[in-house]
Short mmCIF file of C-alpha atoms in Angstrom, two decimals:
data_model
loop_
_atom_site.label_atom_id
_atom_site.label_comp_id
_atom_site.label_asym_id
_atom_site.label_seq_id
_atom_site.Cartn_x
_atom_site.Cartn_y
_atom_site.Cartn_z
CA MET A 1 45.84 146.64 93.97
CA VAL A 2 49.38 145.29 93.76
CA ASN A 3 48.20 141.92 92.55
CA ARG A 4 45.88 143.56 90.06
CA LEU A 5 48.75 145.58 88.63
CA LEU A 6 50.99 142.56 88.57
CA GLY A 7 48.26 140.77 86.68
CA LYS A 8 48.74 143.21 83.83
CA SER A 9 51.98 141.53 82.88
CA LEU A 10 51.65 139.22 79.92
CA LEU A 11 52.61 136.15 81.86
CA GLY A 12 50.08 136.98 84.54
CA LEU A 13 47.48 137.26 81.80
CA LEU A 14 48.46 133.89 80.45
CA ALA A 15 48.19 132.25 83.85
CA ALA A 16 44.80 133.87 84.36
CA CYS A 17 43.33 133.44 80.90
CA ALA A 18 45.01 130.72 78.92
CA LEU A 19 45.42 127.99 81.48
CA VAL A 20 42.29 128.29 83.64
CA PRO A 21 38.97 126.94 82.29
CA LEU A 22 36.45 129.73 82.01
CA ALA A 23 33.31 129.32 84.02
CA GLN A 24 30.99 130.84 81.46
CA ALA A 25 31.20 131.07 77.70
CA ALA A 26 30.24 134.73 77.95
CA GLU A 27 33.57 135.42 79.67
CA ALA A 28 35.63 134.02 76.80
CA PRO A 29 38.17 136.62 75.58
CA VAL A 30 37.67 138.19 72.17
CA LEU A 31 40.49 138.97 69.76
CA ASN A 32 41.43 142.65 69.77
CA THR A 33 42.94 143.50 66.40
CA GLY A 34 44.39 146.80 67.61
CA SER A 35 46.23 145.20 70.52
CA THR A 36 47.32 142.35 68.25
CA ALA A 37 48.77 144.74 65.69
CA TRP A 38 50.63 146.60 68.41
CA MET A 39 52.02 143.40 69.98
CA ILE A 40 53.30 142.20 66.59
CA THR A 41 55.04 145.58 66.23
CA ALA A 42 56.42 145.39 69.78
CA THR A 43 57.79 141.92 69.08
CA VAL A 44 59.67 143.19 66.04
CA LEU A 45 60.99 146.13 68.06
CA VAL A 46 62.42 143.87 70.77
CA LEU A 47 64.08 141.64 68.17
CA PHE A 48 65.44 144.85 66.57
CA MET A 49 67.01 145.69 69.96
CA CYS A 50 69.15 142.56 69.76
CA LEU A 51 69.69 142.34 66.00
CA PRO A 52 71.09 144.74 64.94
CA GLY A 53 70.91 147.11 67.95
CA LEU A 54 72.84 145.26 70.64
CA ALA A 55 75.19 143.65 68.11
CA LEU A 56 76.16 147.08 66.74
CA PHE A 57 76.45 148.63 70.20
CA TYR A 58 78.77 145.85 71.38
CA GLY A 59 80.54 145.36 68.04
CA GLY A 60 81.63 148.98 67.80
CA LEU A 61 83.09 148.88 71.32
CA VAL A 62 85.49 145.99 70.76
CA ARG A 63 88.66 146.00 68.66
CA ALA A 64 88.18 145.59 64.92
CA LYS A 65 89.51 142.02 65.01
CA ASN A 66 86.58 140.95 67.20
CA MET A 67 83.74 142.91 65.60
CA LEU A 68 82.07 139.97 63.84
CA SER A 69 82.33 137.69 66.86
CA LEU A 70 79.69 139.81 68.62
CA PHE A 71 77.34 139.55 65.66
CA THR A 72 77.99 135.82 65.42
CA GLN A 73 77.18 135.34 69.09
CA CYS A 74 73.98 137.39 68.85
CA PHE A 75 72.77 135.44 65.81
CA GLY A 76 73.82 132.13 67.37
CA ILE A 77 72.01 132.90 70.60
CA ALA A 78 68.89 133.98 68.69
CA GLY A 79 68.78 130.69 66.80
CA LEU A 80 69.55 128.50 69.79
CA VAL A 81 67.30 130.17 72.35
CA GLY A 82 64.45 130.63 69.86
CA VAL A 83 64.28 126.86 69.28
CA LEU A 84 64.72 125.97 72.97
CA TRP A 85 62.00 128.45 73.86
CA VAL A 86 59.45 126.55 71.78
CA ILE A 87 60.66 123.09 72.88
CA TYR A 88 60.48 123.70 76.63
CA GLY A 89 61.34 127.28 77.68
CA TYR A 90 57.87 128.73 77.15
CA SER A 91 56.32 125.96 79.19
CA MET A 92 58.86 126.38 82.01
CA VAL A 93 57.98 130.06 82.25
CA VAL A 94 54.18 130.05 81.89
CA ASP A 95 52.92 126.64 83.05
CA SER A 96 51.00 127.31 86.27
CA THR A 97 50.06 123.72 87.07
CA GLY A 98 50.16 123.09 90.83
CA MET A 99 50.36 126.77 91.75
CA VAL A 100 48.08 128.32 94.38
CA GLU A 101 47.92 131.99 95.35
CA GLY A 102 50.07 132.63 98.39
CA GLU A 103 51.41 129.08 98.65
CA VAL A 104 54.98 127.99 97.94
CA SER A 105 55.59 124.75 96.06
CA PHE A 106 58.12 123.46 93.54
CA ASN A 107 56.09 125.13 90.80
CA SER A 108 56.47 128.49 92.56
CA PHE A 109 60.09 128.33 91.32
CA VAL A 110 59.62 126.91 87.84
CA GLY A 111 56.72 125.90 85.62
CA GLY A 112 56.11 122.38 84.35
CA LEU A 113 56.32 120.93 80.87
CA SER A 114 52.64 120.60 80.00
CA ARG A 115 53.06 123.27 77.29
CA ALA A 116 56.27 121.79 75.83
CA PHE A 117 56.38 122.12 72.03
CA LEU A 118 53.48 124.60 72.50
CA ALA A 119 51.07 121.76 73.26
CA GLY A 120 47.47 122.90 73.07
CA MET A 121 48.09 126.05 71.03
CA THR A 122 45.74 126.58 68.09
CA PRO A 123 45.08 129.52 65.75
CA ASP A 124 42.19 130.42 68.07
CA SER A 125 44.24 130.38 71.29
CA LEU A 126 44.26 133.76 72.98
CA VAL A 127 46.32 135.25 75.79
CA GLY A 128 44.21 138.08 77.05
CA ASP A 129 42.92 139.47 73.76
CA ILE A 130 45.90 138.68 71.50
CA PRO A 131 46.74 135.41 69.69
CA GLU A 132 48.92 133.08 71.73
CA GLY A 133 51.32 132.76 68.80
CA VAL A 134 52.04 136.49 69.01
CA PHE A 135 52.51 136.25 72.77
CA VAL A 136 54.88 133.29 72.43
CA THR A 137 57.02 135.16 69.91
CA PHE A 138 57.05 138.36 71.97
CA GLN A 139 58.27 136.51 75.04
CA MET A 140 60.79 134.66 72.88
CA THR A 141 62.46 137.95 72.01
CA PHE A 142 62.94 138.64 75.74
CA ALA A 143 64.48 135.19 76.15
CA ILE A 144 66.85 135.92 73.24
CA ILE A 145 68.09 139.36 74.25
CA THR A 146 68.73 138.49 77.91
CA PRO A 147 71.56 135.98 77.35
CA ALA A 148 72.81 138.10 74.44
CA LEU A 149 73.41 140.94 76.92
CA ILE A 150 75.82 138.72 78.85
CA ALA A 151 78.07 138.34 75.79
CA GLY A 152 79.43 141.84 76.33
CA ALA A 153 81.17 140.78 79.55
CA PHE A 154 83.28 138.05 77.98
CA ALA A 155 83.77 139.77 74.63
CA GLU A 156 87.10 139.13 72.87
CA ARG A 157 88.05 136.03 74.86
CA MET A 158 85.39 133.26 75.10
CA LYS A 159 85.26 130.45 72.55
CA PHE A 160 82.13 130.42 70.39
CA SER A 161 81.38 126.78 71.25
CA ALA A 162 81.65 127.54 74.96
CA ALA A 163 79.44 130.61 74.59
CA LEU A 164 76.68 128.60 72.92
CA LEU A 165 76.81 125.79 75.47
CA PHE A 166 76.81 128.27 78.34
CA MET A 167 73.83 130.16 76.87
CA ALA A 168 71.78 126.98 76.40
CA LEU A 169 72.34 125.89 80.01
CA TRP A 170 71.92 129.42 81.38
CA PHE A 171 68.64 129.94 79.55
CA THR A 172 67.35 126.64 80.94
CA LEU A 173 68.55 126.87 84.53
CA VAL A 174 68.54 130.61 85.20
CA TYR A 175 66.43 132.68 82.80
CA ALA A 176 63.37 130.42 82.65
CA PRO A 177 63.06 129.87 86.44
CA VAL A 178 63.59 133.54 87.32
CA ALA A 179 61.11 134.69 84.65
CA HIS A 180 58.58 132.21 86.05
CA MET A 181 59.15 133.35 89.64
CA VAL A 182 58.43 136.99 88.80
CA TRP A 183 55.85 136.69 86.00
CA GLY A 184 54.28 133.27 86.55
CA GLY A 185 51.12 134.64 88.14
CA ALA A 186 49.35 133.59 91.34
CA GLY A 187 51.53 131.19 93.31
CA ALA A 188 54.83 132.19 91.69
CA LEU A 189 57.41 133.02 94.35
CA MET A 190 58.07 136.71 93.67
CA HIS A 191 54.40 137.26 92.86
CA ASN A 192 53.60 135.89 96.33
CA TRP A 193 56.05 138.37 97.81
CA GLY A 194 54.37 141.26 95.99
CA VAL A 195 57.42 142.15 93.87
CA LEU A 196 56.68 144.77 91.22
CA ASP A 197 58.53 144.20 87.96
CA PHE A 198 56.62 145.31 84.90
CA ALA A 199 59.05 144.58 82.11
CA GLY A 200 62.13 142.76 83.36
CA GLY A 201 64.30 144.46 85.98
CA THR A 202 64.91 141.10 87.65
CA ALA A 203 64.52 138.46 84.95
CA VAL A 204 66.33 140.44 82.24
CA HIS A 205 68.69 143.10 83.58
CA ILE A 206 69.80 141.92 87.02
CA ASN A 207 69.91 138.36 85.68
CA ALA A 208 72.14 139.28 82.74
CA GLY A 209 74.31 141.66 84.76
CA VAL A 210 75.03 139.20 87.56
CA ALA A 211 75.77 136.36 85.11
CA ALA A 212 78.11 138.75 83.30
CA LEU A 213 79.99 139.42 86.53
CA ALA A 214 80.37 135.69 87.18
CA ALA A 215 81.62 135.15 83.61
CA CYS A 216 84.30 137.84 83.65
CA LEU A 217 85.51 136.74 87.10
CA ILE A 218 85.92 133.12 86.01
CA LEU A 219 87.39 133.92 82.58
CA GLY A 220 89.88 136.45 83.86
CA LYS A 221 91.13 139.55 82.09
CA ARG A 222 91.80 139.93 78.40
CA LYS A 223 95.40 139.47 77.29
CA GLY A 224 97.17 142.78 77.88
CA TYR A 225 94.15 144.31 79.66
CA GLU A 226 96.18 146.24 82.24
CA ASN A 227 98.89 147.65 80.00
CA THR A 228 97.59 147.66 76.42
CA PRO A 229 95.14 150.31 75.15
CA MET A 230 91.88 148.71 73.99
CA PRO A 231 89.84 151.58 72.55
CA ALA A 232 86.51 151.07 70.84
CA HIS A 233 87.23 150.60 67.14
CA ASN A 234 84.10 152.35 65.81
CA LEU A 235 82.08 154.56 68.13
CA SER A 236 79.77 155.56 65.28
CA LEU A 237 78.45 152.00 65.13
CA THR A 238 78.12 151.96 68.91
CA MET A 239 76.13 155.19 68.94
CA ALA A 240 73.86 153.90 66.18
CA GLY A 241 73.34 150.65 68.09
CA ALA A 242 72.50 152.56 71.28
CA ALA A 243 69.93 154.63 69.39
CA MET A 244 68.35 151.42 68.05
CA LEU A 245 68.17 150.05 71.59
CA TRP A 246 66.41 153.22 72.75
CA VAL A 247 63.83 153.00 69.97
CA GLY A 248 63.28 149.29 70.51
CA TRP A 249 62.84 149.77 74.25
CA PHE A 250 59.34 151.15 73.68
CA GLY A 251 58.35 147.74 72.35
CA PHE A 252 60.07 146.13 75.32
CA ASN A 253 58.29 148.19 77.98
CA ILE A 254 54.93 149.08 76.43
CA GLY A 255 54.57 145.59 74.97
CA SER A 256 54.86 144.09 78.45
CA GLY A 257 51.35 145.38 79.12
CA GLY A 258 49.98 142.77 76.73
CA GLY A 259 47.92 145.21 74.71
CA LEU A 260 46.86 148.83 74.67
CA SER A 261 45.27 150.87 77.46
CA GLY A 262 45.68 154.14 79.30
CA THR A 263 48.62 152.58 81.09
CA SER A 264 50.41 152.31 77.73
CA GLY A 265 50.73 156.09 77.61
CA VAL A 266 52.17 156.20 81.13
CA VAL A 267 54.68 153.46 80.26
CA MET A 268 55.71 155.25 77.07
CA LEU A 269 56.24 158.58 78.79
CA ASN A 270 58.13 157.08 81.72
CA THR A 271 60.37 155.08 79.38
CA GLN A 272 61.30 158.23 77.48
CA LEU A 273 61.88 160.23 80.65
CA GLY A 274 64.05 157.50 82.13
CA ALA A 275 66.33 157.62 79.09
CA CYS A 276 66.48 161.42 79.01
CA ALA A 277 67.22 161.73 82.73
CA GLY A 278 69.82 158.96 82.47
CA ILE A 279 71.68 160.96 79.81
CA LEU A 280 71.81 164.00 82.09
CA GLY A 281 72.87 162.00 85.15
CA TRP A 282 75.77 160.29 83.35
CA MET A 283 76.79 163.37 81.35
CA PHE A 284 77.05 165.77 84.28
CA THR A 285 78.80 163.20 86.49
CA GLU A 286 81.38 162.49 83.79
CA TRP A 287 81.75 166.19 83.02
CA PHE A 288 82.39 166.94 86.68
CA LYS A 289 84.87 164.08 87.19
CA VAL A 290 86.94 164.17 84.00
CA GLY A 291 86.21 167.60 82.57
CA LYS A 292 84.61 166.49 79.29
CA PRO A 293 81.36 164.70 78.43
CA SER A 294 81.79 161.84 75.95
CA ALA A 295 79.57 160.51 73.17
CA LEU A 296 79.81 157.00 74.61
CA GLY A 297 78.90 158.42 78.01
CA LEU A 298 75.71 159.99 76.74
CA ALA A 299 74.69 156.76 74.98
CA SER A 300 75.50 154.75 78.09
CA GLY A 301 73.51 157.17 80.22
CA ALA A 302 70.44 156.67 78.05
CA LEU A 303 70.75 152.90 78.41
CA ALA A 304 71.31 153.17 82.17
CA GLY A 305 68.12 155.19 82.54
CA LEU A 306 66.20 152.74 80.36
CA VAL A 307 67.43 149.80 82.42
CA GLY A 308 66.38 151.51 85.64
CA ILE A 309 62.89 152.48 84.49
CA THR A 310 62.10 149.03 83.05
CA PRO A 311 60.67 147.46 86.24
CA ALA A 312 58.98 150.70 87.31
CA CYS A 313 57.49 152.10 84.12
CA ALA A 314 53.83 151.21 84.84
CA TYR A 315 53.92 151.94 88.56
CA VAL A 316 55.54 155.38 89.00
CA GLY A 317 54.69 158.93 88.01
CA VAL A 318 56.84 161.29 85.98
CA GLY A 319 58.73 162.46 89.06
CA GLY A 320 59.66 158.88 89.89
CA ALA A 321 60.76 158.24 86.31
CA LEU A 322 63.00 161.32 86.35
CA ALA A 323 64.53 160.38 89.71
CA ILE A 324 65.16 156.77 88.70
CA GLY A 325 66.71 157.74 85.37
CA LEU A 326 68.91 160.42 86.93
CA LEU A 327 70.18 158.20 89.75
CA CYS A 328 70.86 155.31 87.40
CA GLY A 329 72.87 157.61 85.16
CA VAL A 330 75.00 158.77 88.09
CA PHE A 331 75.56 155.42 89.80
CA CYS A 332 76.02 153.36 86.65
CA TYR A 333 78.76 155.78 85.61
CA LEU A 334 80.43 155.34 88.99
CA SER A 335 80.09 151.57 88.77
CA VAL A 336 81.81 151.30 85.37
CA THR A 337 84.62 153.61 86.44
CA VAL A 338 85.26 153.59 90.19
CA LEU A 339 83.79 150.19 91.12
CA LYS A 340 85.33 148.25 88.24
CA ARG A 341 88.72 149.84 88.77
CA ARG A 342 88.65 149.22 92.50
CA PHE A 343 87.86 145.52 92.22
CA GLY A 344 89.90 144.98 89.06
CA TYR A 345 87.57 142.73 87.06
CA ASP A 346 87.50 142.92 83.25
CA ASP A 347 83.83 143.32 82.32
CA SER A 348 84.69 144.10 78.70
CA LEU A 349 81.60 146.13 77.79
CA ASP A 350 80.31 146.96 81.29
CA VAL A 351 77.33 144.63 81.36
CA PHE A 352 77.31 144.39 85.15
CA GLY A 353 77.84 148.12 85.58
CA LEU A 354 74.94 149.02 83.30
CA HIS A 355 72.45 146.19 83.54
CA GLY A 356 73.27 144.67 86.92
CA ILE A 357 73.65 147.89 88.91
CA GLY A 358 71.00 149.77 86.92
CA GLY A 359 68.54 146.90 87.31
CA MET A 360 69.10 146.76 91.07
CA ILE A 361 68.67 150.51 91.51
CA GLY A 362 65.53 150.56 89.37
CA ALA A 363 64.00 147.57 91.13
CA VAL A 364 64.50 149.01 94.62
CA LEU A 365 63.40 152.53 93.67
CA THR A 366 60.24 151.07 92.15
CA GLY A 367 59.21 150.35 95.74
CA VAL A 368 59.86 153.97 96.71
CA PHE A 369 58.18 155.83 93.87
CA CYS A 370 55.19 153.52 93.30
CA VAL A 371 53.28 154.96 96.28
CA PRO A 372 50.59 157.57 95.52
CA SER A 373 52.12 160.11 97.92
CA LEU A 374 55.13 160.31 95.59
CA GLY A 375 53.05 160.33 92.42
CA GLY A 376 52.98 156.55 92.03
CA LEU A 377 50.09 154.47 90.73
CA VAL A 378 49.99 151.54 93.18
CA GLU A 379 47.33 151.88 95.85
CA GLY A 380 47.44 150.24 99.26
CA VAL A 381 51.20 149.83 99.67
CA THR A 382 53.75 151.50 101.92
CA ILE A 383 57.26 152.50 100.95
CA GLY A 384 58.78 150.33 103.66
CA GLY A 385 56.77 147.23 102.82
CA GLN A 386 57.19 147.54 99.07
CA VAL A 387 60.92 148.32 99.25
CA LEU A 388 61.34 145.21 101.40
CA ALA A 389 59.56 143.12 98.77
CA GLN A 390 61.71 144.66 96.03
CA VAL A 391 64.93 144.02 97.97
CA LYS A 392 63.91 140.39 98.49
CA GLY A 393 63.36 140.04 94.74
CA VAL A 394 66.74 141.63 93.96
CA LEU A 395 68.58 139.47 96.48
CA LEU A 396 66.94 136.25 95.31
CA THR A 397 67.71 137.01 91.66
CA THR A 398 71.29 138.07 92.42
CA VAL A 399 72.21 135.11 94.63
CA TYR A 400 70.45 132.46 92.54
CA CYS A 401 71.81 133.80 89.25
CA PHE A 402 75.38 134.19 90.49
CA VAL A 403 75.60 130.74 92.06
CA ILE A 404 73.99 128.85 89.16
CA SER A 405 75.89 130.87 86.53
CA TRP A 406 79.17 130.15 88.33
CA LEU A 407 78.41 126.42 88.40
CA ILE A 408 77.40 126.39 84.72
CA LEU A 409 80.62 128.16 83.74
CA LYS A 410 82.67 125.63 85.69
CA VAL A 411 80.87 122.74 83.98
CA VAL A 412 81.31 124.27 80.52
CA ASN A 413 84.98 124.89 81.25
CA ALA A 414 85.43 121.25 82.21
CA LEU A 415 83.61 120.03 79.09
CA VAL A 416 84.93 122.22 76.26
CA GLY A 417 87.05 124.93 77.88
CA LEU A 418 85.83 128.51 78.19
CA ARG A 419 88.66 130.67 77.01
CA ALA A 420 90.11 131.01 73.55
CA ASP A 421 93.78 130.13 73.19
CA GLU A 422 96.23 132.97 73.64
CA SER A 423 97.17 132.83 69.95
CA VAL A 424 93.48 133.03 69.00
CA GLU A 425 92.97 136.00 71.28
CA GLU A 426 96.01 137.69 69.75
CA MET A 427 94.79 137.08 66.19
CA GLY A 428 91.22 138.04 66.99
CA LEU A 429 88.13 135.86 67.25
CA ASP A 430 86.77 136.93 63.85
CA LEU A 431 89.55 135.35 61.83
CA ALA A 432 90.54 132.56 64.22
CA GLU A 433 87.05 131.27 65.04
CA HIS A 434 84.98 132.27 62.02
CA ASN A 435 87.53 132.75 59.22
CA GLU A 436 86.14 136.21 58.44
CA ARG A 437 87.12 139.83 58.81
CA ALA A 438 84.80 142.73 59.49
CA TYR A 439 86.97 144.97 57.31
CA ASN A 440 89.04 144.00 54.28
CA HIS A 441 91.54 146.69 53.28
#
């Protein structure tokens, strides 16, 4: 049952349908126009999460002199990763050549290059019952938003050239292999372990969060971080961006089913409940600790709940969705306040606290709440066995991502330098790096 549910992921469908010769012509998939229309919509929604959603959410949180630098990075990453995705990224994620169910080989860690430049794709190519071109573009939007999330950790202090070089290498050496390991189908490493990750707890959120932690540790703190107030310059933009992320998340999660089915309704409901419970978890924790709930806190709580429910949304019942959202709201709040203060790192926009911690909590709790006795939808698994599989997936993603991200950052620093000059940081990245201002008074 676990493998059958895992097979519902788009990449599992591709491995099963697009790359294996069909034994009989009668089994050939048929285009489903309804699913195709939905997947086109979902693709647009995920792109909308990054541009303008994430850019506004991040841009409003920084000081006015760095507002445009976040937009520039998001657009730059979209252009760069979109092209690299077609050249080789797609192939590295979906190519299942040499993979055998239950066996570990080099291709259990990363796909080959037989689909480089989308070799073999035609207007008639289908993945499941949708056109492969739609599938390629949908997965591209995941590949774009994941490195864009990392940008929040080094906001206001990394050079644009360094950011682009880091993102290109990180996409190639971290995102593509981890996405293949979890979604590559039979023979992929985390698939062999039985890891449940419907829409990206490992490949997207833990990956981005852990890379963000590595980046802010290597870069160091912003100039004046410990003794200069650095309030968000426009919380209205941040709240609007957070709302866009919430709306777009339905494309992110429901679209990961590859089409439309009864499961789509479960995923939609769980996604909404995760966000709502996350708001309550963060709000009441903040209210209790500091005496007042904040607008930014409520928006952050929604995102924390959405991060947590992402891997679990097709596998848990409503009780599980509520529990995951609530716990992510509570513990993500504690991570961006208590944990960050205790260890003293400057994660500018709390990428690790939201995406890293929330992704880890959601991934592990997926193993708890997926069992039927707790309202879950995965037959034939035990809490102990599934939690062990989930923990293995979290640990692999965390260790691999942190080590490789650290090495990439060191290489980029040696080649072009990571950090903007002190005078540039003082002036603001908008004017110094892009010769523009967000606001002209």
